[in-house]
Amino acid sequence: MRRFRWISLGLGWLLLVATQQVVDRIIARIGDDILLQSELEELRAFQQLIEGRSAGRPELFEQLVRQWIVVTEAEAARFSPPAPPQVEAAFAQLADSFGSRETWQARLREAGLTEAAVRRLLERQLLVSSYLDYKFRPALTIEESEIERYYQQELIPQMRTRHQSPPELESVREQIRELLAQREISRRATQWLETARAQLRVEILDASLTP
Amino acid sequence: MSRRLQQSATWGLRLAGLLLLLLAGAVAILVRTGLDERWARGALVRQIERLAGGQVELQAFRFRVLGLRAELHGLTIHGREPIGTPPFFHADRLVVDVRIDSLVRRQISLDEVTLDRPAVHVRFDEQGTSNIPAPRLRRQPTPGKPFHERLFELAIDRLRVNEGYLLYNHVRVPLVAEGGGFQFALDYEQPADAEPRYTGRFAWKQFVVVARRYLPFPTDIAGEFTLTRERFLLSHLRWTLPHSAFVVTANVETLARPQWQVRYEGQLNLEDLREILRKPNSPSGLVDLSGQLDNTSGTLNLQGRYHARGITLRYTWFHAGGIETRGEYRLADGRILVPEFEARALGGVIHGRLEFTLADQRFRVTSQARGMSVAEVLAAVDNPTLPVAALGWRGSMDVDAETTWLRDFKSVESRGISIWAPPVVPPEAGRPVTARLHYHYVMDQDAVELYQSEISTPESVLTFDGRLGQAGSALRVEFRTEDLQPWNDFIYALREPGTERVPILGRVRWNGRVTGRLGHPTFAGHLRATRAAYGTLLWDEIEGHLNYSPDGFRLVQARARRGEAAAELEFWLELDDWEFRPEHEWGAEANLVRASTDGLQQLFHTRFPVHGLLTGQFRLRGTRRDPELTGLVDMADVTAWGQVLERVRGQLTVRKDELRVANAELRIGRGRITGDLLYRLREQIVEFDVAGAIVPVERIQAVQTERLPLGGELSFQLRGRGPLRAPQGTGSVRIVNLTVGEDVLGSLQASLSADGERVDVVLESSLPAGRISGRLAMTLSGDYPMQGDLTVEGVDLDAFIETAFHLGELTGDSRVDGRFHLSGQMARPETLVIEADISRLEFDYQYLRLRNEGPLRFAYRREEIRLEQAHIRGPDTDFTLSGFVRFSGDRTLDLRLNGAVNLRLVRGFDADLDARGVAQVNGAIEGTFTSPRITGRVSVREASATYGELPVGLSHLNGDFLFDRSRLVFEGVRAESGGGTLRLDGTVSYGERPVRFEISARAERVRIRYPEGMSWLAGGTLRLAGTTRGGLLSGRVTVERLFMSEGLDLTGWLVTSPVTPQAPPTTSGFLRNLQFDVEAFSTPDARVEWTGARFESEASLRVRGTWEQPILLGHVHLLSGEMTLRGNRYRVLRGDLNFSNPFRINPDIDVEAQTTVRQYEITLNVTGRTDKLSLSYRSDPPLPPSDILTLLALGRTGEETELRRATAETSPELGAGALLSEAISSQVTGRLERLFGITRFRVDPFVAATGTEQNATARITLEQQITRDLTITYVTNVSSAQEQIIQFEYNITRDLAIVALRDQNATFGFDIKFKRRFD
């Protein structure tokens, strides 16, 4: 997180030197760390790039705070960051999803993002996903009864809704297990983020960030 | 008798006479010379000496023969006293009146004896020798033999002893008495073995002592005594007073140095004591006494016991009866002591000790009272100054006290502690009380000190500390009560008798002092009362400093609140001994802030119809007889006599006979009314000067009516004076922008003048169009008769016309020219009459321009219009109208209408009836609105009409309608409807409510749209019978065609809706209650159609039910036809719809239809009820049912569909796998959305990391059947834009098809398919 911040500051400085117009500022303090206006803007641009719209400033701020929580803990746990090939593969996947390269570049310009920024965001996305899985999966235990319950109460009805014959349980057991694991990871991650957020001392310096 | 004897008698008489003369002469010589007195005196002295035994000296003696009175002067009887000492007896004078009882027996009585200044000296020396002389006995006793001789015996009818005394040694006893029946006998006895003695017996009745202040009434005394040389014994003495009696025995031993002992017993009635003491208020009762008094030990000893009962005290400060007390007393150390007495009084028992000090005659009582009744004690001390009995307290009282007083309750002083406890059983009447009183009462100071005392009842607590007395008081009092009502009796007992009694209620706190004299106290302190009431005057809260004395009442720094009304006030009254007299002054200052007038009116018992919030400062001065109230009034949110005002202000002055309002201001909306007003009540004279500016007329309730709302801005100036009902004055009134209803007429101005006898008003107008002018005169007397004329020229009077003729809203401008004459009596509005002569009347009604032909004359009087002449013309209208209509009361009418009437006008009377055309009317309407009698004829030609929501209307209506008083009859009325023809016959009875009708209609090829979405082409005969509340439509119709409107999904209606189709909703009560009983048959070529469907059918139905819920019974056979369903065209081979459910439309359906899809002939069977419909399929060539459905839905068989799915899905596991993969993916996406806000794109780190192919089931398949024979299918892998599959399929024949495919590798290929089926 700190590296990212320094990178952000560095970029901001370069932009400042280059244009002598960009001014960055601290929007909040989290413990002894800070959040910058440029980080907020970057996330907003990323959402605009992919979703075509972005959340409001208060929600963007909360998303940044949640990212900070996960990244800070990952750094503290010395969790390995994503490998560069992973980042590149994700970058290529995203760029290809826009069809042509021209379309991709145009969308980048429109969003005000650079490819490096996108790589950076994708890297964080991979880091967050990996760490959450890493943090909560080892503690999970999926009972066989849960798998059977899902099979009977959810999968079969859904299949029938689609007018499809349900498969045998054994053929889909592992997938059901994975699905139940992902559900539990999501639940625990949400609970952990809410608890951590409530205990976090955040000093908001920008009034527009408060809902 | 012989002569000799006569001569002897004569000589004897002569000799007797001579002897008498000689005797008389001798007596005369004796009397004149005093020889008789000397002889008598000598004889008397000798007799007295013999009786007394001592030497007697008599200075003078006189005897009067006449009157038999003897007077002895200077009578002295010497005893054996030494020479030089006073004699035993001396009287200055002794007068004796004698009465001769019997000359023969020589018996005489002493009638009256008077002793003047008798003195008796009895002396005993130390040896016991006395100076009492010893009587001389007639005979001498014989030694050893008893001897008795009566020395003398006196009986005196009346004895007086004046200014005498008895001196016994040195003890002087006055002898001053008189009385009757005095008897005294003295005997000398010498018993054989005892010493000689004198025994005496005396009695004296009704004797009084001269010192009446000691014994003011006569008493009887009688006794016996014995006197010896050494001893005196009073063996019996009975002393009887008027109501009392005593028996005394006394024994005096050793007369020289007397030691005596007296025993007494008797009953003293305190009435006698009261007379002796001359104290009419002294206690009464009976006291039994017994005891003895002696000096045998050298000191005076007294002891005895008493028992007093029935003691009653009548002091103002204490009055009680039935007291009983007993005890023993003794005399010791100069005190009479009752060491322990018991008394029963006031319901309790008192034990104590009493001391009476002889020296200063002071009483001291130390007492402990237990269990006395508080009620009885209060009753005992109750007096006009302190009417404590009215408190009604109940309880028991214990008192420990020490009380002293002198003689008969002089200088009483008492101190003690009194403890009160409530009764164990709650009393039925009165209030239980608890108290602790520590007091010190001093009669001489007329004061009582109270130390830290408290009295409490269930709702009240009274604490006091200080002094209360005649000379001055300083009692600190704190009083708290939750309810003042129990104190009302006490309060009114304190007040002047006869004071009107009103309830005094509330919760009170008073903290103050009582000062002044006891009979003239002053209460000063702080008062706070909540929920207070004085009669009908109520306050939620009142607080202030109170000073209340017999001289005055003052309440300062006070605040009172009633509801939302609050006031600060000061109030004072001048009193005289608590009384507020008419000449006494009083005053008050009050500040009110937003005080509700409702509360104030309740306070002052007024009921003016004025409501609002009053703020103001008020000042009251003057006397009770002649008060004066002044104040500044400011009221907000005012409603006065129904008029709403935003604000009312002014300076108010109210005197006994005068009410003045100066600088008054009333605000109504934007307008203001200002002015001054003076009213003298007695003379009923009023003076006023008021002006109004831009007062909104619409805010003046008095002139507003619902039907004729007025508006505008009113300004006026009025000035005058004089009697209230006939003032003199002038004024002007102006209304700008006068609005009547929705129409703005313009401005009106009027000038007024009154001379005390009449008022004249001149009216002019300033209207943009037209003119109004007029004059009005009213007499100011009687019922105020008035007359006036109003001229109207070219004025738009829509609202007046609507109001006057009770028409609905006019649909255009109107114009009126005419004259109106007003007459009547203002005091009796029912007499007011408006007579109109309208030269020109034009108005739009139902968009028809109507106008009069010739003058229109009518009179309007209290909701009645009487038309003398009215000729109205307009488009297709030319009628005359006369008669009257009364719109209130019995609502009678009598109208004649002749001429042509445009039927559009009818809508003004019935909004549901929309008619066109002309009716020739020749009729009369009589009766009432509720029961009209219409006679005449209405002929209609080429008219049209629709009514409400009926699905059919009439056109080309021709016929005659005859009105026969209470019935309308029509026959052979023809019309067209729905493209067909109708013949109408029937009657409508309107004589009585409800209106009844019976109408028959014969129709040919009429199109009826009912229910919603259905249109029938039918003919037949229908009959409608009923009332305006509902009816029955019956008949027989034949249906040529039934058309369903576009958009009706019959399949959906049959498949999904088991309920009866709904008619269009209606608000008409008649339609809601309209029932059906119609038979419907189809014509041989009857058809049922809707968009995409057409059937030849045969039907036999019966329509039942109601307008909103119709029911079909019968059957419909579908003979042939076709329909398009989901893009497939079906041929109906046969069909039956049986409607047999009498409660809802739920037919049994049996329909067989056939269609061809590609090379397959598919036959569809729909059977069952609409709520349980079942479909069955068969095909040729045969196919499984699923294939048939697929073929119908997708245009291909299931096999072919599965072949298409081969590249995308090969097994059910992969289908589930896709589902699970999607679910897994959504979990990851969800987490990332919370952190990054991204949903549309995600990277799966595991997929990205391992490079694993994305789940192959994540694909999209789109299919579209372009034509019956051409189908295009598109399949794509969302993870790869390159993985797309496009397929074309074209059916050449039923058995032959070509398939063109571009797969995910962009490879193109063709397939030719040939099918052959084997049966």
Tab-separated table of N, CA, C and O in Angstrom, chain A residues 39-94:
chain	number	residue	atom	x	y	z
A	39	GLU	N	-5.915	8.994	-5.722
A	39	GLU	CA	-6.333	7.594	-5.618
A	39	GLU	C	-7.822	7.467	-5.841
A	39	GLU	O	-8.317	6.540	-6.507
A	40	LEU	N	-8.534	8.396	-5.284
A	40	LEU	CA	-9.994	8.384	-5.441
A	40	LEU	C	-10.349	8.574	-6.901
A	40	LEU	O	-11.219	7.875	-7.441
A	41	GLU	N	-9.674	9.516	-7.524
A	41	GLU	CA	-9.980	9.802	-8.911
A	41	GLU	C	-9.628	8.613	-9.796
A	41	GLU	O	-10.305	8.326	-10.772
A	42	GLU	N	-8.586	7.953	-9.458
A	42	GLU	CA	-8.149	6.817	-10.256
A	42	GLU	C	-9.177	5.697	-10.194
A	42	GLU	O	-9.495	5.066	-11.221
A	43	LEU	N	-9.678	5.434	-9.027
A	43	LEU	CA	-10.697	4.385	-8.895
A	43	LEU	C	-11.961	4.774	-9.634
A	43	LEU	O	-12.610	3.953	-10.278
A	44	ARG	N	-12.294	6.020	-9.543
A	44	ARG	CA	-13.476	6.491	-10.259
A	44	ARG	C	-13.295	6.281	-11.750
A	44	ARG	O	-14.190	5.830	-12.457
A	45	ALA	N	-12.138	6.585	-12.260
A	45	ALA	CA	-11.887	6.429	-13.689
A	45	ALA	C	-11.932	4.965	-14.094
A	45	ALA	O	-12.399	4.617	-15.178
A	46	PHE	N	-11.433	4.121	-13.243
A	46	PHE	CA	-11.424	2.690	-13.548
A	46	PHE	C	-12.858	2.179	-13.658
A	46	PHE	O	-13.184	1.412	-14.576
A	47	GLN	N	-13.711	2.604	-12.752
A	47	GLN	CA	-15.115	2.202	-12.825
A	47	GLN	C	-15.761	2.760	-14.084
A	47	GLN	O	-16.567	2.097	-14.746
A	48	GLN	N	-15.417	3.983	-14.385
A	48	GLN	CA	-15.989	4.587	-15.579
A	48	GLN	C	-15.544	3.818	-16.818
A	48	GLN	O	-16.322	3.622	-17.755
A	49	LEU	N	-14.328	3.354	-16.816
A	49	LEU	CA	-13.785	2.620	-17.956
A	49	LEU	C	-14.535	1.308	-18.165
A	49	LEU	O	-14.898	0.954	-19.283
A	50	ILE	N	-14.763	0.597	-17.105
A	50	ILE	CA	-15.321	-0.753	-17.240
A	50	ILE	C	-16.842	-0.732	-17.179
A	50	ILE	O	-17.524	-1.407	-17.948
A	51	GLU	N	-17.386	0.017	-16.210
A	51	GLU	CA	-18.841	-0.024	-16.015
A	51	GLU	C	-19.573	1.004	-16.833
A	51	GLU	O	-20.784	0.900	-17.024
A	52	GLY	N	-18.812	2.033	-17.274
A	52	GLY	CA	-19.490	3.121	-17.960
A	52	GLY	C	-20.075	4.140	-16.994
A	52	GLY	O	-20.662	5.133	-17.404
A	53	ARG	N	-19.943	3.951	-15.737
A	53	ARG	CA	-20.420	4.894	-14.725
A	53	ARG	C	-19.602	4.657	-13.466
A	53	ARG	O	-18.930	3.635	-13.344
A	54	SER	N	-19.662	5.553	-12.563
A	54	SER	CA	-18.892	5.409	-11.335
A	54	SER	C	-19.783	5.720	-10.144
A	54	SER	O	-20.811	6.375	-10.262
A	55	ALA	N	-19.327	5.221	-9.008
A	55	ALA	CA	-20.086	5.472	-7.781
A	55	ALA	C	-19.841	6.894	-7.311
A	55	ALA	O	-18.948	7.600	-7.788
A	56	GLY	N	-20.612	7.333	-6.324
A	56	GLY	CA	-20.431	8.656	-5.739
A	56	GLY	C	-19.165	8.710	-4.911
A	56	GLY	O	-18.568	7.689	-4.554
A	57	ARG	N	-18.741	9.902	-4.569
A	57	ARG	CA	-17.492	10.093	-3.843
A	57	ARG	C	-17.492	9.389	-2.489
A	57	ARG	O	-16.504	8.751	-2.130
A	58	PRO	N	-18.583	9.465	-1.734
A	58	PRO	CA	-18.551	8.745	-0.458
A	58	PRO	C	-18.354	7.247	-0.648
A	58	PRO	O	-17.594	6.626	0.104
A	59	GLU	N	-19.015	6.642	-1.643
A	59	GLU	CA	-18.876	5.215	-1.861
A	59	GLU	C	-17.490	4.886	-2.393
A	59	GLU	O	-16.892	3.881	-1.996
A	60	LEU	N	-16.971	5.723	-3.248
A	60	LEU	CA	-15.590	5.519	-3.720
A	60	LEU	C	-14.641	5.530	-2.546
A	60	LEU	O	-13.712	4.703	-2.460
A	61	PHE	N	-14.868	6.480	-1.630
A	61	PHE	CA	-13.983	6.586	-0.475
A	61	PHE	C	-14.040	5.311	0.347
A	61	PHE	O	-12.998	4.789	0.783
A	62	GLU	N	-15.239	4.807	0.570
A	62	GLU	CA	-15.361	3.574	1.358
A	62	GLU	C	-14.691	2.407	0.655
A	62	GLU	O	-14.083	1.541	1.309
A	63	GLN	N	-14.788	2.351	-0.655
A	63	GLN	CA	-14.118	1.265	-1.382
A	63	GLN	C	-12.610	1.363	-1.222
A	63	GLN	O	-11.914	0.360	-1.021
A	64	LEU	N	-12.101	2.595	-1.243
A	64	LEU	CA	-10.675	2.787	-1.019
A	64	LEU	C	-10.279	2.336	0.377
A	64	LEU	O	-9.231	1.713	0.573
A	65	VAL	N	-11.125	2.657	1.341
A	65	VAL	CA	-10.810	2.271	2.714
A	65	VAL	C	-10.778	0.758	2.834
A	65	VAL	O	-9.889	0.184	3.483
A	66	ARG	N	-11.738	0.098	2.201
A	66	ARG	CA	-11.747	-1.366	2.261
A	66	ARG	C	-10.507	-1.938	1.590
A	66	ARG	O	-9.894	-2.888	2.086
A	67	GLN	N	-10.150	-1.377	0.472
A	67	GLN	CA	-8.916	-1.817	-0.194
A	67	GLN	C	-7.722	-1.630	0.734
A	67	GLN	O	-6.870	-2.513	0.831
A	68	TRP	N	-7.700	-0.477	1.377
A	68	TRP	CA	-6.587	-0.203	2.298
A	68	TRP	C	-6.513	-1.249	3.390
A	68	TRP	O	-5.436	-1.708	3.771
A	69	ILE	N	-7.665	-1.632	3.905
A	69	ILE	CA	-7.703	-2.636	4.976
A	69	ILE	C	-7.083	-3.945	4.485
A	69	ILE	O	-6.214	-4.537	5.149
A	70	VAL	N	-7.517	-4.403	3.322
A	70	VAL	CA	-7.042	-5.701	2.823
A	70	VAL	C	-5.569	-5.620	2.468
A	70	VAL	O	-4.773	-6.488	2.838
A	71	VAL	N	-5.189	-4.570	1.763
A	71	VAL	CA	-3.797	-4.446	1.307
A	71	VAL	C	-2.872	-4.297	2.507
A	71	VAL	O	-1.805	-4.899	2.549
A	72	THR	N	-3.287	-3.530	3.467
A	72	THR	CA	-2.426	-3.317	4.644
A	72	THR	C	-2.208	-4.626	5.379
A	72	THR	O	-1.081	-4.946	5.797
A	73	GLU	N	-3.256	-5.389	5.498
A	73	GLU	CA	-3.092	-6.661	6.213
A	73	GLU	C	-2.269	-7.637	5.380
A	73	GLU	O	-1.468	-8.402	5.913
A	74	ALA	N	-2.498	-7.583	4.057
A	74	ALA	CA	-1.696	-8.473	3.206
A	74	ALA	C	-0.221	-8.138	3.330
A	74	ALA	O	0.637	-9.024	3.392
A	75	GLU	N	0.096	-6.847	3.355
A	75	GLU	CA	1.500	-6.458	3.505
A	75	GLU	C	2.036	-6.879	4.872
A	75	GLU	O	3.166	-7.346	4.984
A	76	ALA	N	1.220	-6.698	5.835
A	76	ALA	CA	1.670	-7.089	7.181
A	76	ALA	C	1.892	-8.585	7.278
A	76	ALA	O	2.777	-9.054	8.002
A	77	ALA	N	1.108	-9.336	6.515
A	77	ALA	CA	1.270	-10.797	6.522
A	77	ALA	C	2.313	-11.258	5.521
A	77	ALA	O	2.509	-12.471	5.328
A	78	ARG	N	2.956	-10.243	4.879
A	78	ARG	CA	3.987	-10.564	3.882
A	78	ARG	C	3.444	-11.492	2.799
A	78	ARG	O	4.088	-12.440	2.376
A	79	PHE	N	2.258	-11.195	2.376
A	79	PHE	CA	1.632	-11.995	1.328
A	79	PHE	C	2.267	-11.634	-0.006
A	79	PHE	O	2.474	-10.461	-0.311
A	80	SER	N	2.565	-12.632	-0.823
A	80	SER	CA	3.254	-12.379	-2.087
A	80	SER	C	2.340	-11.661	-3.040
A	80	SER	O	1.190	-12.064	-3.228
A	81	PRO	N	2.825	-10.610	-3.639
A	81	PRO	CA	2.008	-9.896	-4.617
A	81	PRO	C	1.849	-10.743	-5.884
A	81	PRO	O	2.593	-11.708	-6.079
A	82	PRO	N	0.908	-10.391	-6.746
A	82	PRO	CA	0.708	-11.175	-7.975
A	82	PRO	C	1.953	-11.117	-8.865
A	82	PRO	O	2.664	-10.118	-8.894
A	83	ALA	N	2.137	-12.220	-9.559
A	83	ALA	CA	3.285	-12.263	-10.469
A	83	ALA	C	2.985	-11.416	-11.687
A	83	ALA	O	1.827	-11.306	-12.109
A	84	PRO	N	4.022	-10.811	-12.263
A	84	PRO	CA	3.818	-9.968	-13.446
A	84	PRO	C	3.086	-10.673	-14.575
A	84	PRO	O	2.221	-10.047	-15.197
A	85	PRO	N	3.345	-11.948	-14.878
A	85	PRO	CA	2.561	-12.576	-15.959
A	85	PRO	C	1.073	-12.593	-15.671
A	85	PRO	O	0.261	-12.449	-16.587
A	86	GLN	N	0.719	-12.750	-14.408
A	86	GLN	CA	-0.704	-12.711	-14.063
A	86	GLN	C	-1.288	-11.351	-14.373
A	86	GLN	O	-2.389	-11.237	-14.927
A	87	VAL	N	-0.546	-10.348	-14.031
A	87	VAL	CA	-1.035	-8.993	-14.266
A	87	VAL	C	-1.173	-8.753	-15.761
A	87	VAL	O	-2.168	-8.183	-16.217
A	88	GLU	N	-0.191	-9.227	-16.493
A	88	GLU	CA	-0.248	-8.997	-17.930
A	88	GLU	C	-1.419	-9.746	-18.538
A	88	GLU	O	-2.083	-9.244	-19.456
A	89	ALA	N	-1.672	-10.942	-18.066
A	89	ALA	CA	-2.782	-11.724	-18.638
A	89	ALA	C	-4.103	-11.023	-18.353
A	89	ALA	O	-4.987	-10.940	-19.231
A	90	ALA	N	-4.247	-10.499	-17.186
A	90	ALA	CA	-5.483	-9.785	-16.849
A	90	ALA	C	-5.607	-8.532	-17.690
A	90	ALA	O	-6.694	-8.181	-18.175
A	91	PHE	N	-4.450	-7.844	-17.869
A	91	PHE	CA	-4.467	-6.615	-18.664
A	91	PHE	C	-4.903	-6.931	-20.086
A	91	PHE	O	-5.712	-6.217	-20.678
A	92	ALA	N	-4.349	-8.010	-20.636
A	92	ALA	CA	-4.680	-8.382	-22.009
A	92	ALA	C	-6.138	-8.764	-22.116
A	92	ALA	O	-6.829	-8.418	-23.081
A	93	GLN	N	-6.628	-9.435	-21.116
A	93	GLN	CA	-8.032	-9.848	-21.140
A	93	GLN	C	-8.936	-8.638	-21.145
A	93	GLN	O	-9.930	-8.562	-21.860
A	94	LEU	N	-8.594	-7.658	-20.344
A	94	LEU	CA	-9.414	-6.471	-20.280
A	94	LEU	C	-9.370	-5.710	-21.584
A	94	LEU	O	-10.374	-5.263	-22.116
